PDB file of C-alpha atoms in Angstrom:
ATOM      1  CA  UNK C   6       5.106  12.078  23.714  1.00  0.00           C
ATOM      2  CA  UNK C   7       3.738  10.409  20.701  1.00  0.00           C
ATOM      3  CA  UNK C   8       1.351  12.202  19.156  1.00  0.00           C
ATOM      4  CA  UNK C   9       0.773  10.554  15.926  1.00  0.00           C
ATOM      5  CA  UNK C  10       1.325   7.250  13.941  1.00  0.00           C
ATOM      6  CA  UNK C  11       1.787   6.872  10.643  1.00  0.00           C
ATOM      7  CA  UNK C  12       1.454   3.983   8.633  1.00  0.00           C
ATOM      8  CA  UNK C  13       2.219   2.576   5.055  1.00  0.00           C
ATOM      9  CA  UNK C  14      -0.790   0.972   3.660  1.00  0.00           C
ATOM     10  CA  UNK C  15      -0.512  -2.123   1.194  1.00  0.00           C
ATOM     11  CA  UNK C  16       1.136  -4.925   3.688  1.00  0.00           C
ATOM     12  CA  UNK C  17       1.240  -3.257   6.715  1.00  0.00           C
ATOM     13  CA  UNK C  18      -2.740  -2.705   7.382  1.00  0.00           C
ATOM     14  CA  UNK C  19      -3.593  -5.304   4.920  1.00  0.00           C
ATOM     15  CA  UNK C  20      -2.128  -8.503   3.491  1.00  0.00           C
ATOM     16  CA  UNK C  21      -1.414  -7.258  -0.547  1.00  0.00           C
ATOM     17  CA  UNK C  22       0.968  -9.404  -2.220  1.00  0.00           C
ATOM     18  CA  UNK C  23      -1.134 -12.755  -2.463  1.00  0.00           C
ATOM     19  CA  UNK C  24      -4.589 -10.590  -3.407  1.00  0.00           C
ATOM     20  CA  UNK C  25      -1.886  -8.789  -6.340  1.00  0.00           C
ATOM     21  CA  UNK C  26      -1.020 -12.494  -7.296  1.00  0.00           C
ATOM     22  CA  UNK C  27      -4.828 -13.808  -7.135  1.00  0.00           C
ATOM     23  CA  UNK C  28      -5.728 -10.825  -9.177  1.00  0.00           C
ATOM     24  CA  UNK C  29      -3.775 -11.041 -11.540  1.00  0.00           C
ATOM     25  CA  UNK C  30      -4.744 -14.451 -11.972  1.00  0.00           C
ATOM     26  CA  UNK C  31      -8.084 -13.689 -12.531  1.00  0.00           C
ATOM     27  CA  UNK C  32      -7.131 -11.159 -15.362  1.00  0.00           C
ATOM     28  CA  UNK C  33      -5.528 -14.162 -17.487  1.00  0.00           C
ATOM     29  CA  UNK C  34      -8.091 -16.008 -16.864  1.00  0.00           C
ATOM     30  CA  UNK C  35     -10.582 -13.540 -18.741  1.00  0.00           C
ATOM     31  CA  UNK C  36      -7.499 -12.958 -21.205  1.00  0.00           C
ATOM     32  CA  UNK C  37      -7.305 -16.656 -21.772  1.00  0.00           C
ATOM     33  CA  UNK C  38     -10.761 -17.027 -22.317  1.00  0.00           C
ATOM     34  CA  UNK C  39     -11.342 -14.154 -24.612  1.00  0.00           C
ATOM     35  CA  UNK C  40      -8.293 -14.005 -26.692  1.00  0.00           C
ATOM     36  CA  UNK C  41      -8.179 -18.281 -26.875  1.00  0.00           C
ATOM     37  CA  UNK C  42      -4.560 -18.034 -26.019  1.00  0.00           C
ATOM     38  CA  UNK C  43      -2.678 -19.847 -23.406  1.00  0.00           C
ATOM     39  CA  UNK C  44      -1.432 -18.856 -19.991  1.00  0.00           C
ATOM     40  CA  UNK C  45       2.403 -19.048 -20.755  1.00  0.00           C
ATOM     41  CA  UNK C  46       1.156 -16.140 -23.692  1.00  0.00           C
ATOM     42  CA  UNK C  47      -0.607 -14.132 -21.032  1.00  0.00           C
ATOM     43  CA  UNK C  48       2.154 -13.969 -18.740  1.00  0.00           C
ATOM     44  CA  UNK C  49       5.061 -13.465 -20.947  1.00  0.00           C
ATOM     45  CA  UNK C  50       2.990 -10.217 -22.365  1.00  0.00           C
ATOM     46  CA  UNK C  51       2.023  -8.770 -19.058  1.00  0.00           C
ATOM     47  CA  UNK C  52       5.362  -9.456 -17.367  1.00  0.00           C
ATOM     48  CA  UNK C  53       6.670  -7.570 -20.151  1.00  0.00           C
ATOM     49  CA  UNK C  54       4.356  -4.690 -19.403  1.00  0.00           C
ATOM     50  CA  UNK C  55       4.671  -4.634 -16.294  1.00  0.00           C
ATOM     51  CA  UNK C  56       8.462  -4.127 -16.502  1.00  0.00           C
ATOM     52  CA  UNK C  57       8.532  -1.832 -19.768  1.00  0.00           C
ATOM     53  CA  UNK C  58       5.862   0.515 -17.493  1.00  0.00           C
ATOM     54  CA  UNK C  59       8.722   0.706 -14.273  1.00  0.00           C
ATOM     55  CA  UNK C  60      11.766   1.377 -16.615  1.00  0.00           C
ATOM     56  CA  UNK C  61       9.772   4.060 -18.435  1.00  0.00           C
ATOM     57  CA  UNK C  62       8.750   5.699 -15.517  1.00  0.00           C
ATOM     58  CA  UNK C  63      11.112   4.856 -12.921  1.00  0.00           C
ATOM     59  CA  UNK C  64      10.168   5.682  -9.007  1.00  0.00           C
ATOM     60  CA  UNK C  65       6.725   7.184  -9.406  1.00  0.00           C
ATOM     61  CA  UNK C  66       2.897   6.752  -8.564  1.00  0.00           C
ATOM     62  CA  UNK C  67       2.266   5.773 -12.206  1.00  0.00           C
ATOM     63  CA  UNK C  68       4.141   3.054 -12.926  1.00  0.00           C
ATOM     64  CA  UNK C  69       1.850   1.536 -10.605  1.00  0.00           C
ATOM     65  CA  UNK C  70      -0.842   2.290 -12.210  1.00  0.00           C
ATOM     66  CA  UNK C  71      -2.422  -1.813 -13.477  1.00  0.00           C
ATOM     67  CA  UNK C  72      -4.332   0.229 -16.621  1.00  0.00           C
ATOM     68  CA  UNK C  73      -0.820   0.470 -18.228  1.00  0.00           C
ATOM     69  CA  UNK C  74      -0.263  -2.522 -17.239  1.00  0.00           C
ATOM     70  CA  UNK C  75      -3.449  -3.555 -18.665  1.00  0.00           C
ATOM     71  CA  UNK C  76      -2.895  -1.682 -22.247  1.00  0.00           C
ATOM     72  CA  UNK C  77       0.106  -2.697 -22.346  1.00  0.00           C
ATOM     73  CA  UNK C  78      -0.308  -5.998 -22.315  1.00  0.00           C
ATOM     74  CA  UNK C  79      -2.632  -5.760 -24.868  1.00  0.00           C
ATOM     75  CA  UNK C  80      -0.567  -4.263 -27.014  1.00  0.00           C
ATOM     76  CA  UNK C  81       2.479  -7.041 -26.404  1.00  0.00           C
ATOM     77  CA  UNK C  82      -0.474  -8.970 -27.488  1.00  0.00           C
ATOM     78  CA  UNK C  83      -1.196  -7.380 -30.915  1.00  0.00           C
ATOM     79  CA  UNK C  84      -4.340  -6.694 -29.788  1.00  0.00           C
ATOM     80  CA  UNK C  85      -6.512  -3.364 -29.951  1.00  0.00           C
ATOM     81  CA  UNK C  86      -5.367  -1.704 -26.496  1.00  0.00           C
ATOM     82  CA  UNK C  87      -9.057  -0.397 -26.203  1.00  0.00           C
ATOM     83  CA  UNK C  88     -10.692  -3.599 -26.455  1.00  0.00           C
ATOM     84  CA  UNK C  89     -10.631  -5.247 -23.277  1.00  0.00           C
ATOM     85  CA  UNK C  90      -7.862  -3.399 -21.135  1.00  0.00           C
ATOM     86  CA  UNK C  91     -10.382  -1.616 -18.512  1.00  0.00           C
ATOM     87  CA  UNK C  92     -12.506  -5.005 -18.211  1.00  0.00           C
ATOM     88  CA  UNK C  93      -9.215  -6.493 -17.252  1.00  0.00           C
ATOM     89  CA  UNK C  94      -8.334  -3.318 -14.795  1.00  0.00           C
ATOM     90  CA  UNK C  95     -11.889  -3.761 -13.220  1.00  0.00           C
ATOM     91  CA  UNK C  96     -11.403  -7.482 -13.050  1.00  0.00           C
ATOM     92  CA  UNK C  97      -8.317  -7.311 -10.832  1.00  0.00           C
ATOM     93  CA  UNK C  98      -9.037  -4.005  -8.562  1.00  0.00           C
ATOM     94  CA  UNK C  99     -12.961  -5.258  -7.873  1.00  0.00           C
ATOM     95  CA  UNK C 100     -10.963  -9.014  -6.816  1.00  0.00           C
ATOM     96  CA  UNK C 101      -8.429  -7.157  -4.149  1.00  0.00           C
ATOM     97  CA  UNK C 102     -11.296  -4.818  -3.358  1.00  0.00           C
ATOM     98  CA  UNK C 103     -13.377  -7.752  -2.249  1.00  0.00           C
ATOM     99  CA  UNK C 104     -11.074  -9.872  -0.990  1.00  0.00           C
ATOM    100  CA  UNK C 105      -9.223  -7.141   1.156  1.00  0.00           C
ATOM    101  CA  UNK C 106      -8.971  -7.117   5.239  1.00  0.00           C
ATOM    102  CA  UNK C 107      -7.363  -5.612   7.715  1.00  0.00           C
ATOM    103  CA  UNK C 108      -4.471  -7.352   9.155  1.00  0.00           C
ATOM    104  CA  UNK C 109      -5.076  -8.632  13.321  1.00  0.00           C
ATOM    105  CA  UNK C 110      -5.565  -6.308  15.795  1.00  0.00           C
ATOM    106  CA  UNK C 111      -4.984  -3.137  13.230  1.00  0.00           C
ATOM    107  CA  UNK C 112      -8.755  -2.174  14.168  1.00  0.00           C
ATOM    108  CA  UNK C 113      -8.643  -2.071  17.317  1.00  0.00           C
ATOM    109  CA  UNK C 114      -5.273   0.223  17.218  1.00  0.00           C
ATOM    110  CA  UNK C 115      -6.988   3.096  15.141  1.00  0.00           C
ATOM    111  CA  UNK C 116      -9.828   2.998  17.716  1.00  0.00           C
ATOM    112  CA  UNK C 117      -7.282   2.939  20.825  1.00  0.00           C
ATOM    113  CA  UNK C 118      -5.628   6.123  18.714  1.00  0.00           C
ATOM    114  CA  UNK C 119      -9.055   7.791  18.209  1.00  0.00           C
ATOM    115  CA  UNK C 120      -9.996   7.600  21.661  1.00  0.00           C
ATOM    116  CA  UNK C 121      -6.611   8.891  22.676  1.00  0.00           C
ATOM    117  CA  UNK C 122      -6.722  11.727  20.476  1.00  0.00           C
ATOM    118  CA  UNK C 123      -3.782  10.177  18.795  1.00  0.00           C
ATOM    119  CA  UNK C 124      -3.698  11.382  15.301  1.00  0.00           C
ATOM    120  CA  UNK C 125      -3.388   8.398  12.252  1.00  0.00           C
ATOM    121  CA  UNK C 126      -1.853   9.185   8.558  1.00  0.00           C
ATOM    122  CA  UNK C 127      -1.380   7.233   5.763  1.00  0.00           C
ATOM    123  CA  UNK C 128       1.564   7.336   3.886  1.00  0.00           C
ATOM    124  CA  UNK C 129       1.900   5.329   0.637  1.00  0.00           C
ATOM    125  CA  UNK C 130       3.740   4.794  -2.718  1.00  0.00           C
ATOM    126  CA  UNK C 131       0.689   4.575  -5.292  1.00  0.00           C
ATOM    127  CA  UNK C 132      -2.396   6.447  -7.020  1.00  0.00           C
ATOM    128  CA  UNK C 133      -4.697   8.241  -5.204  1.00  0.00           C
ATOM    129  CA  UNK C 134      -7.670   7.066  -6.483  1.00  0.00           C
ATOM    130  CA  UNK C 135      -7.122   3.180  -5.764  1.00  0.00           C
ATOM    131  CA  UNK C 136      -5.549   4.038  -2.526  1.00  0.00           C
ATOM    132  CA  UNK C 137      -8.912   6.000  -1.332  1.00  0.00           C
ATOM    133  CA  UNK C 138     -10.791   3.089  -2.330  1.00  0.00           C
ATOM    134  CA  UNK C 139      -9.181   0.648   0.037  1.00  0.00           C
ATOM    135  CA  UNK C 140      -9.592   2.717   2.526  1.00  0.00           C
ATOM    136  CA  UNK C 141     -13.273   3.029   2.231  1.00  0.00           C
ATOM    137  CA  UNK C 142     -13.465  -1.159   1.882  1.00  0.00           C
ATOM    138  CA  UNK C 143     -11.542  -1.524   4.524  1.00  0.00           C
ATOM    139  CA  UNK C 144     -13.737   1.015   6.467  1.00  0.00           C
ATOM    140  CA  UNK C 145     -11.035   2.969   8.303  1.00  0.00           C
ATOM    141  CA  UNK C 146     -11.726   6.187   6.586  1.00  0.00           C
ATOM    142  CA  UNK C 147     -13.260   7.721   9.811  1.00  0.00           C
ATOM    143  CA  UNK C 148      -9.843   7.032  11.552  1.00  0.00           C
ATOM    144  CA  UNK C 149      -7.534   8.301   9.353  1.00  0.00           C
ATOM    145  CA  UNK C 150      -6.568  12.240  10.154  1.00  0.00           C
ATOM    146  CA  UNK C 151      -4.660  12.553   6.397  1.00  0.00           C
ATOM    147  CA  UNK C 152      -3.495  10.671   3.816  1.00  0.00           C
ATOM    148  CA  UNK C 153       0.144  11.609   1.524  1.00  0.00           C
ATOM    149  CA  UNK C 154       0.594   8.996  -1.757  1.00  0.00           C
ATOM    150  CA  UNK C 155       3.482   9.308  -4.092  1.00  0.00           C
ATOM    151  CA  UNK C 156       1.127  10.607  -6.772  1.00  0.00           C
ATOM    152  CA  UNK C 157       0.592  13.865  -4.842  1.00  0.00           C
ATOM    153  CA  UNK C 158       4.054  14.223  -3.933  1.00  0.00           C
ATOM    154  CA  UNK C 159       5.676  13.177  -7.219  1.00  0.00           C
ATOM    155  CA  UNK C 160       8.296  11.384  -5.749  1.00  0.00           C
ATOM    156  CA  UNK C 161       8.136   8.012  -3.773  1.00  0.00           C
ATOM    157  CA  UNK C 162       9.257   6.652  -0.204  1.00  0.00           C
ATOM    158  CA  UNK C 163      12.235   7.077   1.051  1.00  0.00           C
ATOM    159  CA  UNK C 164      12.533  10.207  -0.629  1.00  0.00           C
ATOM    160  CA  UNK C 165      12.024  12.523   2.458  1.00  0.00           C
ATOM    161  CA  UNK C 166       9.403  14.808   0.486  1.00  0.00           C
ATOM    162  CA  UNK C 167       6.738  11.929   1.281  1.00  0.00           C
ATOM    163  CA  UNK C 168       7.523  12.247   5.141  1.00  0.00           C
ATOM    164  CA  UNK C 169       7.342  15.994   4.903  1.00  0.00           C
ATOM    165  CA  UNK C 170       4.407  16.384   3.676  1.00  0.00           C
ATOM    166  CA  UNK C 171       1.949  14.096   5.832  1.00  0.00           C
ATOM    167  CA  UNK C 172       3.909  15.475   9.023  1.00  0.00           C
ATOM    168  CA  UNK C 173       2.902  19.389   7.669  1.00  0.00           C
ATOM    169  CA  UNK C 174      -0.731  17.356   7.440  1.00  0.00           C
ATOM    170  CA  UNK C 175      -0.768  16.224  10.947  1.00  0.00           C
ATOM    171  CA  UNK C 176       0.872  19.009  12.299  1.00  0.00           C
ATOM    172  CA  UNK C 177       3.108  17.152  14.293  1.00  0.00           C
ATOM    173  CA  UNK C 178       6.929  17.393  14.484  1.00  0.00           C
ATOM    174  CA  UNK C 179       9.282  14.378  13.105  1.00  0.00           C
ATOM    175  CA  UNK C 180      10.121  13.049  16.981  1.00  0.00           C
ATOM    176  CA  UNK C 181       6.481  12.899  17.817  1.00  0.00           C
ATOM    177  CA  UNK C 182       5.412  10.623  15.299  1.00  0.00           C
ATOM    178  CA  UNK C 183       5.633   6.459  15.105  1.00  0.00           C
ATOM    179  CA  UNK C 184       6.042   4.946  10.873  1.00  0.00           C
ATOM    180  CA  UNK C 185       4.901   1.617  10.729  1.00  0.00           C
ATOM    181  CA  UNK C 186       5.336  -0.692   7.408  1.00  0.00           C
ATOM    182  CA  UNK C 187       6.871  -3.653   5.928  1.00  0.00           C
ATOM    183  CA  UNK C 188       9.284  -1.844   3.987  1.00  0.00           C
ATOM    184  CA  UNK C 189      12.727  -1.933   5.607  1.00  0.00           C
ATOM    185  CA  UNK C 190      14.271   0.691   3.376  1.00  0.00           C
ATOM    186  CA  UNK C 191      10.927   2.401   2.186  1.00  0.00           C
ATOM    187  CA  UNK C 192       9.496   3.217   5.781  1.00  0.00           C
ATOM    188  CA  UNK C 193      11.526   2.056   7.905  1.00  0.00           C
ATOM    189  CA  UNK C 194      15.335   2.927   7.290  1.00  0.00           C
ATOM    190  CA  UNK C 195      13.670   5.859   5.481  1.00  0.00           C
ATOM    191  CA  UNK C 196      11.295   7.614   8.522  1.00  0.00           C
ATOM    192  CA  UNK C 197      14.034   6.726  11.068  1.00  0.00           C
ATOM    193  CA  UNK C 198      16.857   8.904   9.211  1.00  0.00           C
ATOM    194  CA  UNK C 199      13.942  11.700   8.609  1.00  0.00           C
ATOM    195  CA  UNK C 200      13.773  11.797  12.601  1.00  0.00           C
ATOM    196  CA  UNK C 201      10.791   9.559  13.172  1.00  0.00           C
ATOM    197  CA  UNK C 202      10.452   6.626  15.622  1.00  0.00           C
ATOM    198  CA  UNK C 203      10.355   3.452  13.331  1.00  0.00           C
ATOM    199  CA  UNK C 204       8.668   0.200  13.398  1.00  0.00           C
ATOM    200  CA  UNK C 205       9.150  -3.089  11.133  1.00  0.00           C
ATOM    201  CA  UNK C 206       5.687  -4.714  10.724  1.00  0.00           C
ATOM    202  CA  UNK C 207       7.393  -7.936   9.711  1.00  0.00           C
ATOM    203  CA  UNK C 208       8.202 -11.474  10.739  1.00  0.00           C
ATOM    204  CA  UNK C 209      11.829 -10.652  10.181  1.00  0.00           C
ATOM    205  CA  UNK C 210      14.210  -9.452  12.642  1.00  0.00           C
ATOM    206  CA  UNK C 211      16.312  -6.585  12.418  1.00  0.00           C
ATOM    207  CA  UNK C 212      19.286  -5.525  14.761  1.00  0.00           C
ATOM    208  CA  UNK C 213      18.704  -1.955  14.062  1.00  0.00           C
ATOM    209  CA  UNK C 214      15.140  -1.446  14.006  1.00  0.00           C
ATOM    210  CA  UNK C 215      12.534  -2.766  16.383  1.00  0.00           C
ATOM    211  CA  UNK C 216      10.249  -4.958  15.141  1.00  0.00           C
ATOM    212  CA  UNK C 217       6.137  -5.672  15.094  1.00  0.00           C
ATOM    213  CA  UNK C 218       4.808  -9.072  13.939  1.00  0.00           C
ATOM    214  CA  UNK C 219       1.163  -7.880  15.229  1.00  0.00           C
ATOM    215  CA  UNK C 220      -0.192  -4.249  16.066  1.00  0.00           C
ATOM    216  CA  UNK C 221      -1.777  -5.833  18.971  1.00  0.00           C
ATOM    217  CA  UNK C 222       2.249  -5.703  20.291  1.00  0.00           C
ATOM    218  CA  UNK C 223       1.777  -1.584  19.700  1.00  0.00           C
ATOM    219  CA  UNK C 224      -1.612  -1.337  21.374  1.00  0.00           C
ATOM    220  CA  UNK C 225      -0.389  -2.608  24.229  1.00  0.00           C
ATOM    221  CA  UNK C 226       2.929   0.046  24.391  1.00  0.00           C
ATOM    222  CA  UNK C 227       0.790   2.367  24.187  1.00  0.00           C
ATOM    223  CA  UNK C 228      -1.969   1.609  26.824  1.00  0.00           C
ATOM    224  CA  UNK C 229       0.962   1.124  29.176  1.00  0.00           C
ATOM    225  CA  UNK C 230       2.687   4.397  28.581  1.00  0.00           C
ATOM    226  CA  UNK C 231      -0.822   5.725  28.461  1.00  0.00           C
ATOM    227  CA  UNK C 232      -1.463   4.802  31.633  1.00  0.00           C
ATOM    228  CA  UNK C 233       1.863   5.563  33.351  1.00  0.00           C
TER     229      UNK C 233
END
């Protein structure tokens, strides 16, 4: 019996990639505007961050971390790092913050859980901080039973220390849990060889995994076994 799902946050509750591309619009925006310099300037110094912050730090919670990204840039920039970097940190988080909701039907599957005594984690590759504050815009924080991020574990999905740790959390055993994300080697391909049941919330198909294109397609799997 399934007694717990698991989910990956960013893409699989909510939509993240176009809110990362919107926000980071916004940041060269203010850059633009306060530096006088022109877009192709803006990008070609934070694209450079952002890749000198992954090859630095390889597979961890911090070189996710848009500050770095922030300073950084800045500093491509020849530009004081402390000048502007948190306005432009602030300007991007408080646009995905607001702009943030949860994907169809995800609602009403943490509240079908709930009632079922079903038990919800969260398992995702990023800070802790940022990752709690979703949660509480998104208002699912009284539905969620624990929460594992790569910054706690020190290493990052699939590395099987992520999937340990929430299951220890829940208290559940590998074969009685569901992991649901987008990721088709991060949770999916990932969870399934740690021993968990695995679902691909995508529109893509995959003749290995089963796939989700709406968690209304899961509530409904589980009211029927529920009721069997």
């Amino acid at each position: 019996m399934i007694k717990a799902i698991i989910f990956d946050l960013d893409d699989t509750l909510y939509s993240y990639n176009l809110l990362d591309k919107l926000g980071i619009e916004k940041i060269c925006e203010f850059v633009c505007k306060k530096l006088q310099i022109d877009e192709d300037k803006f990008y070609s110094a934070f694209n450079k961050a952002k890749r000198s912050v992954k090859e630095q730090l390889g597979n961890v919670a911090s070189s996710h971390n848009r500050l770095l990204y922030c300073q950084k840039t800045m500093e491509n920039l020849n530009e004081n790092p402390f000048s502007i970097a948190l306005e432009m940190y602030d300007i991007y988080w408080n646009y995905v913050l607001e702009n943030m909701k949860l994907n169809e039907n995800a609602l009403e599957l943490l509240k079908f859980c709930k009632k079922e005594k079903i038990k919800i984690g969260i398992c995702t590759d990023l800070t802790v901080h940022i990752q709690h504050r979703k949660i509480r815009k998104l208002k699912i924080d009284e539905y969620i039973d624990a929460i594992v991020t790569s910054e706690e574990v020190g290493a990052e999905k699939p590395n099987f220390k992520m999937y340990d740790k929430i299951l220890k959390k829940l208290n559940i055993l590998s074969e009685e849990a569901i992991f649901i994300g987008d990721s088709l080697k991060k949770d999916v391909e990932g969870s399934f060889k740690y021993g968990m049941k695995a679902l691909w919330y995508s529109t893509e198909k995959s003749e290995r995994y089963e796939t989700v294109q709406n968690f209304g397609q899961i509530l409904e799997k589980l009211k029927n076994e529920r009721s069997k």
